[in-house]
CSV table of C-alpha atoms in Angstrom, one decimal:
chain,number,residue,atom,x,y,z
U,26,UNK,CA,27.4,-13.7,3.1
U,27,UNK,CA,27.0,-17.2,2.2
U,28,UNK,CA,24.7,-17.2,5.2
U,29,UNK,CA,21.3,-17.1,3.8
U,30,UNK,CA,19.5,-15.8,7.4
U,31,UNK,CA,22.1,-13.0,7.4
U,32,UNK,CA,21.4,-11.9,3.7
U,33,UNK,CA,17.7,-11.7,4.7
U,34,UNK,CA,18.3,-9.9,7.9
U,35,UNK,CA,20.6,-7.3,5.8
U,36,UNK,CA,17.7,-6.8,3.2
U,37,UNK,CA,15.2,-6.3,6.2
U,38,UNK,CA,18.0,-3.6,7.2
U,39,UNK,CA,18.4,-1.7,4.3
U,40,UNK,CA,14.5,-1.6,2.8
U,41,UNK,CA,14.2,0.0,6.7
U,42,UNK,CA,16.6,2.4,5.9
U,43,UNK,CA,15.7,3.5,2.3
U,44,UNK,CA,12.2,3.9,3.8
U,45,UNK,CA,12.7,5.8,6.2
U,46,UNK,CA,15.5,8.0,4.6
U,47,UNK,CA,13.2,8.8,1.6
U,48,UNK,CA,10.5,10.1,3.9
U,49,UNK,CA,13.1,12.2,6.3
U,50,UNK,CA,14.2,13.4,3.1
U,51,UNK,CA,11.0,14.5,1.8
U,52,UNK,CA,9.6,15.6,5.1
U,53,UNK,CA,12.1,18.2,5.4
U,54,UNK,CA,11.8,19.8,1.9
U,55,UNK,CA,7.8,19.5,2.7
U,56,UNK,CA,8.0,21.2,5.9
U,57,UNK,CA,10.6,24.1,4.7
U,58,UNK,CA,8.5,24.7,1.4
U,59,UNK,CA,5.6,25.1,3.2
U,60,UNK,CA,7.6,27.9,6.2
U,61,UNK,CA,11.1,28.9,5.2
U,62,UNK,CA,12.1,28.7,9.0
U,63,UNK,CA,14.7,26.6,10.1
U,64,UNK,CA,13.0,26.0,13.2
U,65,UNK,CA,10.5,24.1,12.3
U,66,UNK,CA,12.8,21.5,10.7
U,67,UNK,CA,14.2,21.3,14.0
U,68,UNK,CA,10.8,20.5,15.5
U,69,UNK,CA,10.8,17.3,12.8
U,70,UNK,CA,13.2,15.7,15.4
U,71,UNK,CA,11.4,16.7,18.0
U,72,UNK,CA,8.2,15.3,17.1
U,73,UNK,CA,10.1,11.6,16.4
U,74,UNK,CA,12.6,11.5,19.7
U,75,UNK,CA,9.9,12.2,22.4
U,76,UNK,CA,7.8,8.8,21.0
U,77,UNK,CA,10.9,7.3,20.4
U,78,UNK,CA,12.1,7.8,24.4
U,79,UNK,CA,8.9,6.4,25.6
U,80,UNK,CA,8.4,3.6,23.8
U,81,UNK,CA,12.1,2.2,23.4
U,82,UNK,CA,12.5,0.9,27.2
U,83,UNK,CA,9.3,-1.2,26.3
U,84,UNK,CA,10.1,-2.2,22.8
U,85,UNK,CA,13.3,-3.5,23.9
U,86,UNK,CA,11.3,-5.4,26.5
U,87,UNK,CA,9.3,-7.0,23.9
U,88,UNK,CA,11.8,-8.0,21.6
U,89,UNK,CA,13.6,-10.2,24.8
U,90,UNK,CA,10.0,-11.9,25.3
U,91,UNK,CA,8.1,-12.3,22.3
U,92,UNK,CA,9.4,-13.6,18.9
U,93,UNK,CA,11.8,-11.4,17.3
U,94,UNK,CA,10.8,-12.0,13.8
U,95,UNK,CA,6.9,-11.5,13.9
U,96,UNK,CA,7.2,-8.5,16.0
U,97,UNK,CA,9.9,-7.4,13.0
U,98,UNK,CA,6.8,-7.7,10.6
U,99,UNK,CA,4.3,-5.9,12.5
U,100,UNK,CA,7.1,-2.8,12.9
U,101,UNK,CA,7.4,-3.1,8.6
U,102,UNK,CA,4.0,-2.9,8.5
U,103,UNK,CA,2.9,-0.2,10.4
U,104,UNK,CA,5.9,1.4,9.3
U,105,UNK,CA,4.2,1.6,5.9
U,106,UNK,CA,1.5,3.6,7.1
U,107,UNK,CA,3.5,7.0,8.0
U,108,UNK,CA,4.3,7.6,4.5
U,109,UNK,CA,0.9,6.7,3.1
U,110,UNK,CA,-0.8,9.1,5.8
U,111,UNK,CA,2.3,12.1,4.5
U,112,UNK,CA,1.3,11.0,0.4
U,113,UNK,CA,-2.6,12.4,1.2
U,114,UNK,CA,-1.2,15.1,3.0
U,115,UNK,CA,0.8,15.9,0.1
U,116,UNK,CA,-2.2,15.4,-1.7
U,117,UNK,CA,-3.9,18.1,-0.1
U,118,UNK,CA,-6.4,16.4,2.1
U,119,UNK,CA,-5.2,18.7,5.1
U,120,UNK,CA,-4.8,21.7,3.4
U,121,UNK,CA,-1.6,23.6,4.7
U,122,UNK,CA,-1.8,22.3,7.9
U,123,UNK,CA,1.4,21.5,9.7
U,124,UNK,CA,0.2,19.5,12.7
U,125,UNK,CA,-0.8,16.3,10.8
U,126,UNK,CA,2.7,16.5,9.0
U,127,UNK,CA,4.1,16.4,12.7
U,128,UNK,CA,1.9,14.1,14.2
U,129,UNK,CA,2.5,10.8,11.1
U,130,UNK,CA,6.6,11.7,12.1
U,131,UNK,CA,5.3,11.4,15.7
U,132,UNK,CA,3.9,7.4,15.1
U,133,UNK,CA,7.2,6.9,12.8
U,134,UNK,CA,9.1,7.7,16.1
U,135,UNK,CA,6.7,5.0,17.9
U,136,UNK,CA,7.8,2.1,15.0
U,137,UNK,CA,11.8,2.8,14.8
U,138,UNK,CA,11.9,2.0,18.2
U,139,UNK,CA,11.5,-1.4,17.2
U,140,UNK,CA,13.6,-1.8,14.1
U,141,UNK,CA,16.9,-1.5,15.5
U,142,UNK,CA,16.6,-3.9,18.7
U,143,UNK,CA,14.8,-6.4,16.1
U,144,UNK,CA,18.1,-6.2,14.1
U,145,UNK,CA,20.7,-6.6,16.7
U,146,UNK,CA,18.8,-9.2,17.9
U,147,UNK,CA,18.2,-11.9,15.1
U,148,UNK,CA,21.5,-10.7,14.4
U,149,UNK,CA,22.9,-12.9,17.4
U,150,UNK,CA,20.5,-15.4,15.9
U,151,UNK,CA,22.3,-15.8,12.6
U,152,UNK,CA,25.9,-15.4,13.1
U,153,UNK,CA,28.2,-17.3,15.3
U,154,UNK,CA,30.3,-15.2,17.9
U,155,UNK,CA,33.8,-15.2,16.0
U,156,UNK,CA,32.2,-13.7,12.8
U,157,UNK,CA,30.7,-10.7,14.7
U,158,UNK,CA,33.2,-8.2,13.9
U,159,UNK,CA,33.0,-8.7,10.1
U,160,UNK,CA,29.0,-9.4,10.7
U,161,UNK,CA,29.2,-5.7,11.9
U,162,UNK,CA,31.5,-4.2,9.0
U,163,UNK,CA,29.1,-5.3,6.3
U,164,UNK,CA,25.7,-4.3,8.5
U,165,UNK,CA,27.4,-1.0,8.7
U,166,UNK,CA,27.9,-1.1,4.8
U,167,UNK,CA,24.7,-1.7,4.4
U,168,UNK,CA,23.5,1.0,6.5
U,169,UNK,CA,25.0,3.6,5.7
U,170,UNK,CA,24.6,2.6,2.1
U,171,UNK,CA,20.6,2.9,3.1
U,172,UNK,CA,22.2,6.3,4.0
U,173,UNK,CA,23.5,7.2,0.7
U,174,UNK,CA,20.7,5.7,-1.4
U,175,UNK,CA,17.9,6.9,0.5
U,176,UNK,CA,18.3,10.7,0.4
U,177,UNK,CA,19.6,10.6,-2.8
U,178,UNK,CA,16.5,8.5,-4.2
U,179,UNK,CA,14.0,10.8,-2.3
U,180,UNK,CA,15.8,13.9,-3.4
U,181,UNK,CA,14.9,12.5,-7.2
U,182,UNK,CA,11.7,11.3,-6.3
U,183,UNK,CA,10.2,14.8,-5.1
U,184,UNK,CA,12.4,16.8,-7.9
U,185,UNK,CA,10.5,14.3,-11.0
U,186,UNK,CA,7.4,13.3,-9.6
U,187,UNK,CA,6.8,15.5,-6.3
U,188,UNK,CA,6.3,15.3,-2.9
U,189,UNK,CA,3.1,12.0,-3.4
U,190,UNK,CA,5.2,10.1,-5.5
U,191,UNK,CA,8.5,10.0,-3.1
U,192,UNK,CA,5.9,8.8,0.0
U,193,UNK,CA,4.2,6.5,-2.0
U,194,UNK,CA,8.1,5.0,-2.7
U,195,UNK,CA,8.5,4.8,1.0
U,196,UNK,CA,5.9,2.8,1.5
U,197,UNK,CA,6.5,0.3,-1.0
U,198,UNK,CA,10.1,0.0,0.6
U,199,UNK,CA,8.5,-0.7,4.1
U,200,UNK,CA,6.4,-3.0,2.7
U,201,UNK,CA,9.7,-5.2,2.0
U,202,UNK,CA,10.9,-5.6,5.5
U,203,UNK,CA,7.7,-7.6,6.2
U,204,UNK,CA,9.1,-9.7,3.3
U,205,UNK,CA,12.4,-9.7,3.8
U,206,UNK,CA,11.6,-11.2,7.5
U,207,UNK,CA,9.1,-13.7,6.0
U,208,UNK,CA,12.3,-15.1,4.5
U,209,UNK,CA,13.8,-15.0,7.4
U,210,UNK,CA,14.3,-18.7,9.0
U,211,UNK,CA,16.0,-18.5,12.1
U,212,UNK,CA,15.6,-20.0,15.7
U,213,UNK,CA,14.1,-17.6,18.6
U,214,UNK,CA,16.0,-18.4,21.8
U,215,UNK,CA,13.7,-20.0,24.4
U,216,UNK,CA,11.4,-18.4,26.9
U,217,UNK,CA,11.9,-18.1,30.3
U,218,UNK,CA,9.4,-20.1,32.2
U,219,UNK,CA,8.7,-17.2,34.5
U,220,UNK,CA,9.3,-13.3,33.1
U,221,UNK,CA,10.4,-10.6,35.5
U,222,UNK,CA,8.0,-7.6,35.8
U,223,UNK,CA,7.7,-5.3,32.9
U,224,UNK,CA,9.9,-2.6,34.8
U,225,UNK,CA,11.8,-4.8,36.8
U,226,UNK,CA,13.6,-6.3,33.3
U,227,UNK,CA,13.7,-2.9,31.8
U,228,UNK,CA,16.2,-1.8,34.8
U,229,UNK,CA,18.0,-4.9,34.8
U,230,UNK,CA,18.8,-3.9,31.1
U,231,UNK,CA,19.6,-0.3,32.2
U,232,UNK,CA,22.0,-1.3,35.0
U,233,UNK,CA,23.3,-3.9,32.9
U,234,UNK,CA,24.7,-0.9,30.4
U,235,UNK,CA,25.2,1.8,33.3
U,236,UNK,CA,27.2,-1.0,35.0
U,237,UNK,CA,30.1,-1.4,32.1
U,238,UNK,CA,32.9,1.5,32.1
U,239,UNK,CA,33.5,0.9,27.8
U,240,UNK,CA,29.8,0.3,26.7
U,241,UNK,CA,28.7,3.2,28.6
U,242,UNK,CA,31.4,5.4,27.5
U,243,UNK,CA,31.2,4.0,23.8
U,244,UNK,CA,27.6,4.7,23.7
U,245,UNK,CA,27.9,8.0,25.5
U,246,UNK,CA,30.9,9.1,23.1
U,247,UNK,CA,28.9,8.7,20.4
U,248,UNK,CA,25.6,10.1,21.7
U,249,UNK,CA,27.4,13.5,22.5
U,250,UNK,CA,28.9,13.4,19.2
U,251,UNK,CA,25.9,13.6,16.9
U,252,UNK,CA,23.6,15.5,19.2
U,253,UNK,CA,26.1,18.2,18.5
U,254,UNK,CA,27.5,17.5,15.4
U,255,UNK,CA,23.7,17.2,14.1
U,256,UNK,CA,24.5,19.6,11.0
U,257,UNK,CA,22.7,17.3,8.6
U,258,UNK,CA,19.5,18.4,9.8
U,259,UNK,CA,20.4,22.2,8.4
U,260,UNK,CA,21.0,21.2,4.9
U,261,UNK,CA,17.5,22.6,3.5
U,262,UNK,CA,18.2,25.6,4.8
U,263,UNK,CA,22.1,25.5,3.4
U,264,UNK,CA,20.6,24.4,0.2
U,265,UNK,CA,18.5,27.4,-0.1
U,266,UNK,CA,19.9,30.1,1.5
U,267,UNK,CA,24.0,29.4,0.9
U,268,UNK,CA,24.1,26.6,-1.7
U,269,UNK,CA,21.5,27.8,-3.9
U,270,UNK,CA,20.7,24.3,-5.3
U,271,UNK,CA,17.1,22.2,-5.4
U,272,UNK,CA,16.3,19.5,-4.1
U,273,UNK,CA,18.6,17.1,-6.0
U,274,UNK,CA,21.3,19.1,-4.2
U,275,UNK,CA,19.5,18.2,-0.7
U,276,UNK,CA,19.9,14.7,-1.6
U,277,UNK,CA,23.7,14.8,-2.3
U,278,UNK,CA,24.0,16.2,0.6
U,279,UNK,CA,22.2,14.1,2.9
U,280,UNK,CA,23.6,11.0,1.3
U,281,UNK,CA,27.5,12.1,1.1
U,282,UNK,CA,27.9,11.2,5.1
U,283,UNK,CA,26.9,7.8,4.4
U,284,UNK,CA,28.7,7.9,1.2
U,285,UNK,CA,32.0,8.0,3.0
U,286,UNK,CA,31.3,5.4,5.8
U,287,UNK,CA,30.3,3.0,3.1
U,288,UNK,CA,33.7,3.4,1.7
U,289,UNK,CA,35.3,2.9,5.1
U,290,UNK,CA,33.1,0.1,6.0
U,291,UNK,CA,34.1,-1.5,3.2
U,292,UNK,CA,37.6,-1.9,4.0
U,293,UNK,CA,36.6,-2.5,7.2
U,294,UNK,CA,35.1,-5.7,6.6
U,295,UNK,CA,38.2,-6.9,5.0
U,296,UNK,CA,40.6,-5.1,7.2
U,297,UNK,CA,38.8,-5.2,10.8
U,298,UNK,CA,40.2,-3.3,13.5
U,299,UNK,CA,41.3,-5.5,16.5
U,300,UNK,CA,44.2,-3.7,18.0
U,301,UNK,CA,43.8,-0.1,19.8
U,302,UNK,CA,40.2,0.1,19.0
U,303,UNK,CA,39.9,2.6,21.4
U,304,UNK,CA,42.0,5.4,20.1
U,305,UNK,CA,40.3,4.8,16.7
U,306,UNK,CA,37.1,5.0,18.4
U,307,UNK,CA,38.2,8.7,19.7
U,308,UNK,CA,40.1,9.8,16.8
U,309,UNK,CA,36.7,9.1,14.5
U,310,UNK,CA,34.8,11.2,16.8
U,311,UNK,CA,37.2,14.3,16.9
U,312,UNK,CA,37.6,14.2,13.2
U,313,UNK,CA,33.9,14.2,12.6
U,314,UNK,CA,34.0,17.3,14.5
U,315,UNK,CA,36.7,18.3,12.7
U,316,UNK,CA,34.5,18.0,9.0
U,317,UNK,CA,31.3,19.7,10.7
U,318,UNK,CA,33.7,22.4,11.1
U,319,UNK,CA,34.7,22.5,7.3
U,320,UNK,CA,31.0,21.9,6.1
U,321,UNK,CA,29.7,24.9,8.4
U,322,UNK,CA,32.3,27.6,7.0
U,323,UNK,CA,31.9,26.1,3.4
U,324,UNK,CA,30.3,28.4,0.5
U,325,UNK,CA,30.7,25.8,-2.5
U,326,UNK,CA,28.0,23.3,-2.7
U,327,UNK,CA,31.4,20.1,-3.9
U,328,UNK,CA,33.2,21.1,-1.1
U,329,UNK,CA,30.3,21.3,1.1
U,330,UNK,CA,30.0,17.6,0.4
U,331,UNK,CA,33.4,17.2,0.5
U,332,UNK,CA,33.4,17.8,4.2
U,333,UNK,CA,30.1,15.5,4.5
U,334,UNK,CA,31.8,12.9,2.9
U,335,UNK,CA,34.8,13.1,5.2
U,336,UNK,CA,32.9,13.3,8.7
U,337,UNK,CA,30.7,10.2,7.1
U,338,UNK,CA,34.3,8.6,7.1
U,339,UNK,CA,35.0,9.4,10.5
U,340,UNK,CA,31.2,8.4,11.4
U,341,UNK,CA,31.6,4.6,10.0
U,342,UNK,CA,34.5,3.7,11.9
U,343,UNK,CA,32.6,4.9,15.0
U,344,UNK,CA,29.6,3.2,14.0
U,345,UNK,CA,31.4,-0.3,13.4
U,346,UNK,CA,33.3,0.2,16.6
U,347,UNK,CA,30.6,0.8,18.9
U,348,UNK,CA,28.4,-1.9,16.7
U,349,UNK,CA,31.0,-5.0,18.0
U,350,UNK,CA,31.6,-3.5,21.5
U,351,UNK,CA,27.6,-3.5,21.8
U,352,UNK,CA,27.1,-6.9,20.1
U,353,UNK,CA,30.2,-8.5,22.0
U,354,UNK,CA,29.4,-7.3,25.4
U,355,UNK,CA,25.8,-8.3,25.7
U,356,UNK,CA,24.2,-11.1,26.7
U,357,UNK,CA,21.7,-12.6,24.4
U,358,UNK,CA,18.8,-13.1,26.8
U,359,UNK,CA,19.3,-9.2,27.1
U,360,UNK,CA,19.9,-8.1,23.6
U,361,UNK,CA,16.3,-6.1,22.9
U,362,UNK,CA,17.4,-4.4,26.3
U,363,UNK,CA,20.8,-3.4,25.7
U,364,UNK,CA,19.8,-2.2,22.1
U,365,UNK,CA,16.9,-0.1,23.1
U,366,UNK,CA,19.1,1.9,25.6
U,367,UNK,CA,21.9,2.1,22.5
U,368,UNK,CA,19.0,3.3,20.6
U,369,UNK,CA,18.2,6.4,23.7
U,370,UNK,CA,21.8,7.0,23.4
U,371,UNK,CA,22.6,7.0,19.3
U,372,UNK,CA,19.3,6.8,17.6
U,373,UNK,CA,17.5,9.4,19.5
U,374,UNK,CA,20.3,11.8,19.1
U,375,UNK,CA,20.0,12.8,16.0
U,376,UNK,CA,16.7,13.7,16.2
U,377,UNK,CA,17.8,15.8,19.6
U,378,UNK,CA,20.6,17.4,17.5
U,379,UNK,CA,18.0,18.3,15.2
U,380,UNK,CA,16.3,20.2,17.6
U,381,UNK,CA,19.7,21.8,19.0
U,382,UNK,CA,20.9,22.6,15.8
U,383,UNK,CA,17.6,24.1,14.7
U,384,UNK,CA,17.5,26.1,18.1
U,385,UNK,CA,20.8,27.5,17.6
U,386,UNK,CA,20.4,28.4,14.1
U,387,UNK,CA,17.6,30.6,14.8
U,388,UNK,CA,19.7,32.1,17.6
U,389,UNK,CA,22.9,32.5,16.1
U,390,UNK,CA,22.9,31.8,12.5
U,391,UNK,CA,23.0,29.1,10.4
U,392,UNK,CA,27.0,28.8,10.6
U,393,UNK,CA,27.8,30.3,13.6
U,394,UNK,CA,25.6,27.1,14.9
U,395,UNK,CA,27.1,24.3,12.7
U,396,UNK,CA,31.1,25.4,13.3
U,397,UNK,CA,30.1,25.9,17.3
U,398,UNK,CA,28.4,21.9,17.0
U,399,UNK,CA,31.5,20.7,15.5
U,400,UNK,CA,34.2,22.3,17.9
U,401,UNK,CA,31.4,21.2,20.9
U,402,UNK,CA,32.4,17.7,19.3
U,403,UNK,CA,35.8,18.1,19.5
U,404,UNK,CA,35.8,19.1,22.7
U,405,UNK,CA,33.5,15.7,23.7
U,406,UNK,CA,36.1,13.6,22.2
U,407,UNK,CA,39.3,14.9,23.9
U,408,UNK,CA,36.9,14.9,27.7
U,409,UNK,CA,36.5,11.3,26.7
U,410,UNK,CA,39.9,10.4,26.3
U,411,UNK,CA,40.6,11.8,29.1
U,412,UNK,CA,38.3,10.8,31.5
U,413,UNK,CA,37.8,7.2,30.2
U,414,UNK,CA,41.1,5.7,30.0
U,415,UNK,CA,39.9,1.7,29.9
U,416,UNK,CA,37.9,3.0,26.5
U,417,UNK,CA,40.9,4.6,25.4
U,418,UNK,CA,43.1,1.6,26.1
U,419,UNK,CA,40.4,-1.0,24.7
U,420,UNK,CA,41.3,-4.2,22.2
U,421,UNK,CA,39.1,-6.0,21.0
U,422,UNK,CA,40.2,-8.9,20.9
U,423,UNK,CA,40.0,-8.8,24.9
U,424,UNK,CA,36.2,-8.9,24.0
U,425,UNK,CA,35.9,-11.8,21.9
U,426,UNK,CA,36.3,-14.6,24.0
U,427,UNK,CA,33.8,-13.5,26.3
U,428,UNK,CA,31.7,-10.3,27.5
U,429,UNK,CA,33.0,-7.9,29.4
U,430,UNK,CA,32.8,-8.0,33.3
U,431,UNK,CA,30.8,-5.1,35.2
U,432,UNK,CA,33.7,-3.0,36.1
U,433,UNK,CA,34.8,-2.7,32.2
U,434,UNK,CA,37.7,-5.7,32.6
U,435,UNK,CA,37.6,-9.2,30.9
């Protein structure tokens, strides 16, 4: 923390967050509000994660060839826009419309694909290798306090001033990555003095990641996880139909997840895990699975967020885990690469669980769906152990000395 480019990248990271959580927050309360049908929430994710899957690959592209920072800016910036467009919605300028709701979450899925390879990127740029693991504990902090903060502040935002004033907030908040990047003074690594094709180095990246027995099964792990423990996405409908709480309660809610993996990254940071990474790694995931469980069978709005709380402890060790496997194993010539293809993997699946855990609500029921998507989980994370036993058997302190070789060995 004494690092003043790190402290700059970290407030770049968490004004992203809060930005974004405040308008996810206040999205889903619009779009329920306006349709009482748990469907359509899951059609929010939807309208994000098909953008996001085609523009990642080429995002990550660009943030290996161009400079990291000033393409960081232009992401803050137009990342401003979606809320401002959702604030005259809100407004009424469309009326009750739902399409121009869907298509603003549609452009914010175009921007994050840039934010998170920006990050792990200048990341690299700021911290020397051996500091990586704790570098990683206290981004995670950060993050998931963006976590807690953001629904929580966009829960009290639409519930005292309404639906314009929350987007409005959102914006602001955007508006500080560009700042928080013009602070940032770091050196861009040099350019090659000839660039593969635009394809070509986009399946370099890919085989790079398909070609490395942990990082693919970390990633994987991870991506199966949340696609189908996605039962976040349901809390509106919880809220209204179980709960019986306002919006205030939504925001609890969402924020008690990243609640508990702020705790645990805290101690984390101070007590980083080296030894049998692996099993922790799997053990996080099947107790997350465990907690969707507990939160789907739930009727009491505290232990609801009990349960959240819990799987957002489970969830921050498995987020700081897969965090140093990704940043120790990559190349830095690669990094915008590597961290798009996380990005497919992680980032995109909770807008896909979204969707699944929308579908199956309106197929099955609101808890039939959540307790299936946490015993689905379960199930990943024993598969996992049991098909991938170098992940399972993983140290990372095997990783810090250099990155890992293509067939998952030192």
């Amino acid at each position: 923390m004494r690092n003043p480019g790190f402290r700059a990248l970290l407030g770049y990271r968490i004004c992203s967050i809060l930005s974004y959580q405040v308008v996810a927050v206040t999205v889903g309360w619009h779009v329920y509000e306006l349709t009482r049908n748990p469907w359509m929430l899951g059609l929010i994710g939807l309208a994000e994660v098909l953008p996001y899957f085609c523009v990642a690959p080429f995002a990550g592209y660009l943030v290996d060839h161009l400079p990291r920072r000033r393409l960081g800016m232009a992401a803050g910036l137009c990342l401003a826009l979606t809320p401002l467009l959702l604030a005259g919605i809100a407004w009424g300028l469309a009326g009750d419309r739902l399409w121009p709701i869907y298509a603003a979450i549609v452009f914010t899925g175009m921007v994050r694909a840039f934010l998170g390879p920006v990050y792990n990127a200048l990341f690299a740029r700021v911290l020397p290798r051996e500091q990586f693991v704790r570098g990683a504990s206290l981004g995670s902090i950060v993050f998931q306090s963006g976590l807690v903060l953001g629904p929580a502040l966009g829960g009290v935002l639409v519930g005292a001033g309404g639906k314009a004033l929350a987007y409005l907030v959102a914006a602001g908040l955007a508006l500080g990555v560009v700042v928080a990047l013009a602070r940032l003074r770091v050196t861009e690594p040099p350019r090659a003095l000839q660039r593969a094709p635009i394809f070509a180095s986009i399946a370099e990246g890919a085989r790079f990641v398909f070609g490395h027995q942990i990082l693919l099964g970390a990633l994987a792990l991870d991506m199966f996880a949340v696609l189908f423990g996605g039962a976040i996405s349901l809390a509106p409908a919880f809220i209204h139909d179980i709960l019986h709480y306002g919006p205030e309660g939504l925001g609890i809610l969402r924020g008690a997840p990243a609640l508990g993996a702020v705790a645990v990254g805290i101690w984390l940071a101070r007590h980083p895990i080296q030894r049998n990474a692996g099993r922790f790694l799997l053990l996080a995931v099947a107790g997350f699975g465990l907690c969707i469980i507990g939160f789907g069978l739930s009727k009491a709005f505290w232990l609801s967020a009990f349960f959240l709380l819990l799987s957002g402890v489970c969830d921050g060790v498995s987020v700081v885990m897969r965090s140093t496997i990704l940043q120790l194993a990559t190349p830095d010539e690669m990094r915008g690469r590597v961290s798009s293809i996380n990005g497919l993997f992680v980032g995109s699946s909770n807008e896909l669980g979204a969707f699944y855990a929308g579908s199956m609500a309106r197929v099955l029921g609101l808890v039939p769906a959540v307790v299936l998507g946490g015993c689905v989980t379960m199930s990943i994370a024993l598969a996992t152990a049991w098909k991938a036993p170098r992940l399972r058997r993983l140290d990372l302190r095997d990783l810090h000395a250099a990155p890992l070789a293509r067939d998952g060995s030192r």
